[in-house]
Coordinates of C-alpha atoms in Angstrom, one line a residue:
X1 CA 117.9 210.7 159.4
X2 CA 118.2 207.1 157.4
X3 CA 116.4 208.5 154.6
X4 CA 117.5 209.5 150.8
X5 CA 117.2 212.4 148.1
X6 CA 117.3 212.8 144.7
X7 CA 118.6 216.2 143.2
X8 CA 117.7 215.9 139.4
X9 CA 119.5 218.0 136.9
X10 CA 116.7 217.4 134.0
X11 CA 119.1 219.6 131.7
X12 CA 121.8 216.3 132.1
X13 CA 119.4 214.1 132.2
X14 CA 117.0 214.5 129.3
X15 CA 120.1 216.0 127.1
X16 CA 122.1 213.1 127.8
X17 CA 119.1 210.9 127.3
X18 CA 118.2 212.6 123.9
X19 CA 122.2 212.7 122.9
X20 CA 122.0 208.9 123.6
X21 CA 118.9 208.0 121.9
X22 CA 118.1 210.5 119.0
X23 CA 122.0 211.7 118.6
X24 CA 121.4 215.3 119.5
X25 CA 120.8 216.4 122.5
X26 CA 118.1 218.1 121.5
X27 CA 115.0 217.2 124.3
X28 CA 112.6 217.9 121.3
X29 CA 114.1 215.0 119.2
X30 CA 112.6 212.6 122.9
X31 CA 109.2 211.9 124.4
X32 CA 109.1 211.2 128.1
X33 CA 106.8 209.2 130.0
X34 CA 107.5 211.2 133.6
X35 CA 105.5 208.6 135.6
X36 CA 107.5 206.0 135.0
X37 CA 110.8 208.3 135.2
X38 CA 110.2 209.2 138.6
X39 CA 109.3 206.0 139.7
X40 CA 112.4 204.4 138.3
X41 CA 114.6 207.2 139.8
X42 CA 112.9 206.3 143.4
X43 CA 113.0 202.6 143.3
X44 CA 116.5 202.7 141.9
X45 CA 118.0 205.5 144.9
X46 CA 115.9 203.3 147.5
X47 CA 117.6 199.9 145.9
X48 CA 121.3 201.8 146.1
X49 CA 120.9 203.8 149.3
X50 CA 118.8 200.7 151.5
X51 CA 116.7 203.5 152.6
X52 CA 113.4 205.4 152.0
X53 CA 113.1 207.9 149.5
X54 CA 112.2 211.7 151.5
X55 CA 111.7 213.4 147.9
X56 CA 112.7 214.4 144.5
X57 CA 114.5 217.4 144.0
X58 CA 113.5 218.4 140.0
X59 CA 116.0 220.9 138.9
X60 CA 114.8 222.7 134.7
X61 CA 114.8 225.6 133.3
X62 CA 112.1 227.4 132.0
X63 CA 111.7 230.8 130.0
X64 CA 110.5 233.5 132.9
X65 CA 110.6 230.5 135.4
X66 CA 107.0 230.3 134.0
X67 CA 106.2 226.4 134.4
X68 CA 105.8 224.3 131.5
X69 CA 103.4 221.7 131.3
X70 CA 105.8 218.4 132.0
X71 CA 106.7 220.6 135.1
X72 CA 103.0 220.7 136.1
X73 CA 102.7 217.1 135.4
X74 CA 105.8 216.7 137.9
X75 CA 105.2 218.9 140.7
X76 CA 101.8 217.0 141.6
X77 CA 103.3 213.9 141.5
X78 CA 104.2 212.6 145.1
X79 CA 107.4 213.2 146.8
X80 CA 108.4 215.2 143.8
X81 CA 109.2 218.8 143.9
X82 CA 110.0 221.3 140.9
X83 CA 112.5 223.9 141.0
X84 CA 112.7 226.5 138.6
X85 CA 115.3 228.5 137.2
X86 CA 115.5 230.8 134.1
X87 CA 115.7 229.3 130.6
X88 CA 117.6 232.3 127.8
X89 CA 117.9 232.6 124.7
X90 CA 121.2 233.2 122.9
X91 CA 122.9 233.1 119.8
X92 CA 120.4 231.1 118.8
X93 CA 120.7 228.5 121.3
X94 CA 118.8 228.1 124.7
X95 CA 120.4 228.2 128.0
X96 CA 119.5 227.8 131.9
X97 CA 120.3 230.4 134.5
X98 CA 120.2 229.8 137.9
X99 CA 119.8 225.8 138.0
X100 CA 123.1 225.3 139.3
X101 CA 123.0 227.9 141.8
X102 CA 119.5 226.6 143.2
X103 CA 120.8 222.6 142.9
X104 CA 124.4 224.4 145.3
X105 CA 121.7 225.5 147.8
X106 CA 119.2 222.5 148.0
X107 CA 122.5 220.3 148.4
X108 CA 124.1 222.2 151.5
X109 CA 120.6 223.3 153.5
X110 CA 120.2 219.5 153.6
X111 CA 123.2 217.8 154.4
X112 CA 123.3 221.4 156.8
X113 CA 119.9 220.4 158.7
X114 CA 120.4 216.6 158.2
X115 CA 117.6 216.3 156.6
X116 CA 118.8 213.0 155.0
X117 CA 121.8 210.6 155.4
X118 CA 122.1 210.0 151.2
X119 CA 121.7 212.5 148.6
X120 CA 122.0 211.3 144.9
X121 CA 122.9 213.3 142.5
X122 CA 122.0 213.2 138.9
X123 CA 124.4 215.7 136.9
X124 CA 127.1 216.3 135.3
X125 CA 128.1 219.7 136.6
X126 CA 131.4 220.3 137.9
X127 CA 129.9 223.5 139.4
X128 CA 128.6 221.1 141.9
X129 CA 131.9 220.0 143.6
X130 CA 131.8 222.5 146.3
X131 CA 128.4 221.7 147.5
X132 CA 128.8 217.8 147.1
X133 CA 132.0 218.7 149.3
X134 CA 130.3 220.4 151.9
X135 CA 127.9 218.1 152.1
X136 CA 130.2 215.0 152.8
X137 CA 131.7 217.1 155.5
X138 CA 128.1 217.0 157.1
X139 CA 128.7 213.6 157.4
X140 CA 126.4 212.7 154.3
X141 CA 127.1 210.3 151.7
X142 CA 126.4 211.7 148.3
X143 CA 125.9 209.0 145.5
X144 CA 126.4 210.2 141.9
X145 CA 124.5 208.5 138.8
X146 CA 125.5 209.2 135.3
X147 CA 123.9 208.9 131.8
X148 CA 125.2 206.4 129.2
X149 CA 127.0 208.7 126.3
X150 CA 125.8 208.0 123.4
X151 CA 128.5 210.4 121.1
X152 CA 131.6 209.0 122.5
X153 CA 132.3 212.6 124.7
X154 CA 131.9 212.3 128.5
X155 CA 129.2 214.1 129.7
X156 CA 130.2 213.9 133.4
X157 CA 133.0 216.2 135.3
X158 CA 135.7 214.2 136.4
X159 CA 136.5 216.3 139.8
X160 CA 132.6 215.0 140.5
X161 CA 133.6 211.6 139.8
X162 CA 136.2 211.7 142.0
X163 CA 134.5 213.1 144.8
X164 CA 131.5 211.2 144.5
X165 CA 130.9 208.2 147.2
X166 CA 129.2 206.4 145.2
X167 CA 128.5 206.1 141.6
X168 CA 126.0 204.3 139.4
X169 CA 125.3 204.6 135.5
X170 CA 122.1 204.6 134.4
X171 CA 122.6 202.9 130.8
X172 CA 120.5 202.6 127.3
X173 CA 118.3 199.8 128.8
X174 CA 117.3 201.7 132.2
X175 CA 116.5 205.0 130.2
X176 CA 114.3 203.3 127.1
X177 CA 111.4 202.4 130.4
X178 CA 110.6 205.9 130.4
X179 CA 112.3 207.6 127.1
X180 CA 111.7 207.1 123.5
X181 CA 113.4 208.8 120.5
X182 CA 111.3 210.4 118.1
X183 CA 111.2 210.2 114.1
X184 CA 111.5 213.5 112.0
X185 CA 107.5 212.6 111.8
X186 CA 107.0 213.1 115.5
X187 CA 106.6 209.1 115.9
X188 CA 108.5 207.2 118.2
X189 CA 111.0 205.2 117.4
X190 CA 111.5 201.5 119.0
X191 CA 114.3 201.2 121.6
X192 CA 117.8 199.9 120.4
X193 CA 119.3 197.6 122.0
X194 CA 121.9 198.1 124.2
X195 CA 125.5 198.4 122.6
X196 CA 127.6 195.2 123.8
X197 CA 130.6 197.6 124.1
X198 CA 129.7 198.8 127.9
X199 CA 128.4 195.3 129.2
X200 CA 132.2 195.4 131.7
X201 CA 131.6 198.5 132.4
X202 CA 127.9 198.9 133.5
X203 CA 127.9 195.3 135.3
X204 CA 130.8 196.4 137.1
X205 CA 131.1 195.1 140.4
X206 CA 131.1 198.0 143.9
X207 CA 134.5 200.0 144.8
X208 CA 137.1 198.1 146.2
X209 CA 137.6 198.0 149.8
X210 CA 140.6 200.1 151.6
X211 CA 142.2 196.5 151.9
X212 CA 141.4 195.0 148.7
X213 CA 142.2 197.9 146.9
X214 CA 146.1 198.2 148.7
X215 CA 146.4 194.5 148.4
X216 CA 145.4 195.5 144.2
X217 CA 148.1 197.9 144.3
X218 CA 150.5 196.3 145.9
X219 CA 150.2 193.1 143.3
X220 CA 150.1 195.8 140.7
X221 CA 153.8 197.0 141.8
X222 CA 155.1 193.4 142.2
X223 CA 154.1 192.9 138.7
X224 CA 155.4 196.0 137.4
X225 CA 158.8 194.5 137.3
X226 CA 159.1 191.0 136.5
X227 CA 162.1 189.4 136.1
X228 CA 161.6 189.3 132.0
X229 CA 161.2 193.2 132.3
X230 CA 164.2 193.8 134.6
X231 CA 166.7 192.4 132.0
X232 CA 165.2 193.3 129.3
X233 CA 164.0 190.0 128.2
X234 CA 160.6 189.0 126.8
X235 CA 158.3 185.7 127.8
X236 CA 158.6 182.7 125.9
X237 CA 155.4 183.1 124.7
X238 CA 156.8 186.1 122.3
X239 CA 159.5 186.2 120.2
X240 CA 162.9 187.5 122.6
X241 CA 164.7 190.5 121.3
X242 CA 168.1 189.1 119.6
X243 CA 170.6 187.9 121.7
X244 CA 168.7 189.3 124.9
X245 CA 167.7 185.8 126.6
X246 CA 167.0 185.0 130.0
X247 CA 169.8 186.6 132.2
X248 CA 171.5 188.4 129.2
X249 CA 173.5 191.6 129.1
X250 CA 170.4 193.7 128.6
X251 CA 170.3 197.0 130.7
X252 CA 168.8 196.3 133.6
X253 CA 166.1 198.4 135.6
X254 CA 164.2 199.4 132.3
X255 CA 161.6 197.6 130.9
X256 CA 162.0 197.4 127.1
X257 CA 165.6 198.5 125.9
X258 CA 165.9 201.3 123.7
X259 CA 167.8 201.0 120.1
X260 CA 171.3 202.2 121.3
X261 CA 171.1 199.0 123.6
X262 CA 169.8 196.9 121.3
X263 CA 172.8 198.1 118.2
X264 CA 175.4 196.2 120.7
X265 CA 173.4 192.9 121.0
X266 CA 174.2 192.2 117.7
X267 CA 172.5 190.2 115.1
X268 CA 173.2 188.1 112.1
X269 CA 174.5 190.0 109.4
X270 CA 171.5 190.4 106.4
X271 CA 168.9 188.9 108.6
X272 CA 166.5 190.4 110.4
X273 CA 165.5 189.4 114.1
X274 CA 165.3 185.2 115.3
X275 CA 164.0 183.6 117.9
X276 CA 166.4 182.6 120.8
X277 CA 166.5 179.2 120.3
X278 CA 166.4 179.1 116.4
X279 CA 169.8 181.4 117.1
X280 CA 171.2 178.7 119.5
X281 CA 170.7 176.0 117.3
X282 CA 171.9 178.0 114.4
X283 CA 175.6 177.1 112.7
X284 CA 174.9 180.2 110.3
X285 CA 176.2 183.3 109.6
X286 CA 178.1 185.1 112.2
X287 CA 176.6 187.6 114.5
X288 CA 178.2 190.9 114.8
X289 CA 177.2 194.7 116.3
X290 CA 174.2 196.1 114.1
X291 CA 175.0 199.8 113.6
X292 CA 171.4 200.5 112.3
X293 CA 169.6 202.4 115.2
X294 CA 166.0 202.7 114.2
X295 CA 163.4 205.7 115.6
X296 CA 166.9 207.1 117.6
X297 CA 167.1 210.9 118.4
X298 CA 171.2 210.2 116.9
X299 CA 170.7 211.7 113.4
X300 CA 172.8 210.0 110.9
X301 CA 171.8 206.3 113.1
X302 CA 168.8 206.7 112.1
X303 CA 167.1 203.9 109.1
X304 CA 165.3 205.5 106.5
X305 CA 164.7 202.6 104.4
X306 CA 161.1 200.8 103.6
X307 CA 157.8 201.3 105.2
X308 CA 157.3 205.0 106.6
X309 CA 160.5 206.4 106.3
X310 CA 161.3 205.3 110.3
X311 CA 163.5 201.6 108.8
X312 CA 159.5 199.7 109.3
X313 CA 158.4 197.4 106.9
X314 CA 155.3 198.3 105.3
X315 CA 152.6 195.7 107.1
X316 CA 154.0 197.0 110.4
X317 CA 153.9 200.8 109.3
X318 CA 150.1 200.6 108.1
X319 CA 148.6 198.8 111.4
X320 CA 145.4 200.1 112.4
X321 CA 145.8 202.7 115.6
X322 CA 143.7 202.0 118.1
X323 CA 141.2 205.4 117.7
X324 CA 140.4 204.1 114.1
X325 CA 139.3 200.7 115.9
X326 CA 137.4 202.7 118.4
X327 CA 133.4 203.3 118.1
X328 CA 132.1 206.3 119.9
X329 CA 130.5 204.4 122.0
X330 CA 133.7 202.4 122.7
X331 CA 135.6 206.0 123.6
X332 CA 132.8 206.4 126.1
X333 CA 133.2 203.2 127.7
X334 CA 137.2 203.5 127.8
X335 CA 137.2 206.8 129.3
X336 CA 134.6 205.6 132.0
X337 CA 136.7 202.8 132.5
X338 CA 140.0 205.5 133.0
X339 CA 138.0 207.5 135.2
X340 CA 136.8 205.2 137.4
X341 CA 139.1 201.8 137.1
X342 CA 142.3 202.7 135.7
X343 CA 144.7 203.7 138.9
X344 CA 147.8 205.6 136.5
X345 CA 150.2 203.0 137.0
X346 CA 152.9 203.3 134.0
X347 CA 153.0 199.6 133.5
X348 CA 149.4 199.4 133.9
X349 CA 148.6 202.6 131.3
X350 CA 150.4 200.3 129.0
X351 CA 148.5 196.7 129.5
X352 CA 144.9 198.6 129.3
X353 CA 145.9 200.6 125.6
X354 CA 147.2 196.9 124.6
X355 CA 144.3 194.8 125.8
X356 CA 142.3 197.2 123.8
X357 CA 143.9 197.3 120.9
X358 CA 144.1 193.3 120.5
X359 CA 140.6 193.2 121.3
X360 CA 139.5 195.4 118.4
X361 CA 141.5 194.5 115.7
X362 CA 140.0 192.0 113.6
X363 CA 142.7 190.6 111.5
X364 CA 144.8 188.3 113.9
X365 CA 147.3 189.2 111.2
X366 CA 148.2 192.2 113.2
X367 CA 149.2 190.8 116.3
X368 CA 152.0 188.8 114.6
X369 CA 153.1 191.3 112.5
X370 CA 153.2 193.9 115.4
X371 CA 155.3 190.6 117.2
X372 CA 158.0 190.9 115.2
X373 CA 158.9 194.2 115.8
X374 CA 159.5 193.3 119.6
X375 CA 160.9 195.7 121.0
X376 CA 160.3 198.6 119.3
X377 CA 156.4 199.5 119.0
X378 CA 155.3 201.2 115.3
X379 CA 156.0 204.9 115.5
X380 CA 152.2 205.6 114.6
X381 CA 151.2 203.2 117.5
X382 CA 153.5 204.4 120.3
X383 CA 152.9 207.8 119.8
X384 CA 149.4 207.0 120.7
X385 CA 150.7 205.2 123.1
X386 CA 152.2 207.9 124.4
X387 CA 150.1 210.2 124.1
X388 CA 147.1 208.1 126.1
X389 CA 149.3 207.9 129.1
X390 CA 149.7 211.9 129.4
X391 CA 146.0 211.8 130.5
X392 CA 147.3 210.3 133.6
X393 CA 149.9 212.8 134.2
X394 CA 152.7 210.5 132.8
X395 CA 155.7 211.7 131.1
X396 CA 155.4 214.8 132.7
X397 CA 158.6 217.2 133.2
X398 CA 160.4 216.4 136.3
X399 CA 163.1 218.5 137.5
X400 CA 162.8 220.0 133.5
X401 CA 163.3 216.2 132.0
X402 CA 161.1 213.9 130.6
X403 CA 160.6 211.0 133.0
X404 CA 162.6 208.1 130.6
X405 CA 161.4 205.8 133.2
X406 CA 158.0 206.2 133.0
X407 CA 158.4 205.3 129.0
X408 CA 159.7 202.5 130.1
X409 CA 157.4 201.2 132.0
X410 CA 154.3 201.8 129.8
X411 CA 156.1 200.3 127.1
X412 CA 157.1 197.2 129.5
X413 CA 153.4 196.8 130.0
X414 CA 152.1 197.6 126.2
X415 CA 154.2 193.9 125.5
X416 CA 154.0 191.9 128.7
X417 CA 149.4 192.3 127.4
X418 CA 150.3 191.5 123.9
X419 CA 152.4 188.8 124.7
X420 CA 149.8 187.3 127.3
X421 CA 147.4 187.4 123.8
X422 CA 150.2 185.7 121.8
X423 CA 150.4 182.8 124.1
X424 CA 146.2 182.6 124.2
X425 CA 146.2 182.7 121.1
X426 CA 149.4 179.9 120.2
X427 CA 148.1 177.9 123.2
X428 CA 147.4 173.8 122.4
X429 CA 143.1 173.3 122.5
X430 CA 142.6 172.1 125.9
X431 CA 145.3 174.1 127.6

């Protein structure tokens, strides 16, 4: 039948809600206004389904399954109905038992008996894969809505969001209609405003289409290996790597070439690295072999001079990482946008962790100075670099090695974003 349901996990939902509002996700620490809940839950599943709402599934815990009062407020509300499961007591903190089990059962009986075409599910419970699952294999589509974090952790299994048909947020703004944070005095406190952070990620637009989202992945791959990353070249916007100009002897096939190529480019003796043409248009010293291999696994190549002990000069070796730039709201937002966005693409790992460094630092200082070390990225920066892109199964042991190429590809793409910013930021006004 054309017609939706809500399954409400009020743990998630009021948790996340207080977690988001009071910063504990305490429900004591929130007041709810329930009427206005409910109603925003039905207009907003009848606005994203484009059909009528059949009911309200309302998933709590209670101690004995003994209702409490906001659960006799709910269950005489219309289309709304209250399950109860047991609510224990342990270690000093309290715990349901049963909810899941009861939210399994509601979810397969009705996508079993067809009792709906749309089910929405509010939760963040992997538990629930199996029965979203066996629902979709009903033939039912099962729509999933998560709560804005407020602590930076995300509250919502990732095997659910991957499963999920459809998926919605429900941020600080929809939430503050019907929840309010109280003050250690038991008043409430006013609504904040909504944190500027998540505004891409909540206003972002519906899943791609099958086509739009192979014709996305197939520009993705064409871009992945541009002709200034196949010989190991940098954009003009960016300073080159010595001696490795357009069409040079660079390695090809890798993206950013590591310090045993760069020791046989060669570069002028007692200087450090110079743009391509200043090295053109230079009469100066000669250029011979540099035997100074910096951040190489060759012991005894290795420069141990200034900075951090890795040959880096100290402006480079104190730049800021990206997790100090990061607010825990902002971790939030970037592992929603990883989830849900972010395909795994090495070269595309590496544009995403640059875009968001460059657009958190606040000292344009940093870009420049992290510009002159082209090609080699700060040690403390590319190891979290590095260690970003495991999350997306990168650099994983293949046949017992470490997939080199993979490095070089997220690397290829940490430069190709900072040297898009470079140029933005270097272009003439009115370009």
């Amino acid at each position: 039948m054309d017609r939706c349901v809500v399954l409400v996990d009020a743990g998630y939902l009021l948790g996340a809600a207080a977690s988001l509002l009071a910063g504990e996700p305490a429900r004591s620490r929130i007041t709810v206004d329930h009427t206005t809940l409910v109603q925003g839950l039905r207009e907003r599943a009848e606005a994203d389904t484009q059909h009528p709402l059949l009911r309200i599934y309302w998933f709590d815990g209670a101690p004995d399954r003994v209702p409490q009062p906001e659960h006799r407020r709910l269950r005489v509300m219309p289309r709304v109905t209250v399950r109860l499961g047991a609510l224990t007591r342990s270690d000093g903190r309290w715990a349901q038992k049963g909810v899941d089990a009861a939210m399994h059962a509601e979810l397969t009986e009705l996508a079993r008996n067809r009792a709906c075409s749309d089910i929405v599910l509010v939760t963040g419970d992997g538990d629930l894969l199996p029965g979203l699952m066996a629902a979709k294999e009903h033939g039912v589509a099962v729509h999933l809505w998560a709560v804005q974090a407020g602590d930076g952790d995300y509250n919502q299994s990732e095997d659910l969001v991957a499963e999920a048909d459809e998926r919605r947020v429900l941020d600080r703004t929809w939430i503050t209609r019907a929840v309010r944070a109280k003050e250690l005095n038991g008043i409430c406190a006013p609504p904040p405003s909504p944190g500027p952070e998540i505004a891409a990620i909540l206003s972002a637009p519906l899943p791609e289409t099958a086509a739009a989202a192979a014709a996305a992945a197939a520009g993705r791959a064409a871009d992945a290996r541009p002709d200034a990353e196949r010989n190991g070249t940098r954009p003009a916007a960016a300073a080159p790597c010595p001696g490795a100009e357009r069409g040079g002897d660079a390695p090809a096939g890798r993206g950013v070439p590591t310090p045993k190529d760069l020791a046989g480019l060669g570069r002028p003796v007692g200087q450090g690295p110079q743009p391509a043409a200043a090295q053109s248009a230079a009469t100066g010293p000669v250029t011979t072999p540099s035997a100074t291999l910096r951040w190489s696994s060759d012991k005894g190549w290795v420069d141990r001079g200034a900075g951090n002990g890795l040959g880096e000069p100290p402006e480079t070796a104190s730049l800021p990482m990206l997790a100090q730039l990061t607010s825990a709201e902002q971790r939030w937002a970037d592992r929603e946008e990883d989830i849900t966005t972010v395909g795994g693409d090495p070269f595309e790992v590496g544009q995403v962790f640059a875009r968001r460094w460059t657009e958190r630092i606040t000292d344009s200082i940093h870009l420049q100075h992290l510009s002159t070390e082209y090609p080699r990225i700060p040690h403390r920066i590319d190891g979290e670099l590095l260690r970003y892109a495991a999350r997306f199964g990168l650099l994983a042991h293949k046949d017992d090695q470490i997939d080199e190429h993979d490095r070089y590809a997220i690397r290829a793409g940490f430069w190709r974003e900072i040297d898009a910013r470079t140029a933005a930021e270097h272009a003439p006004a009115g370009d």
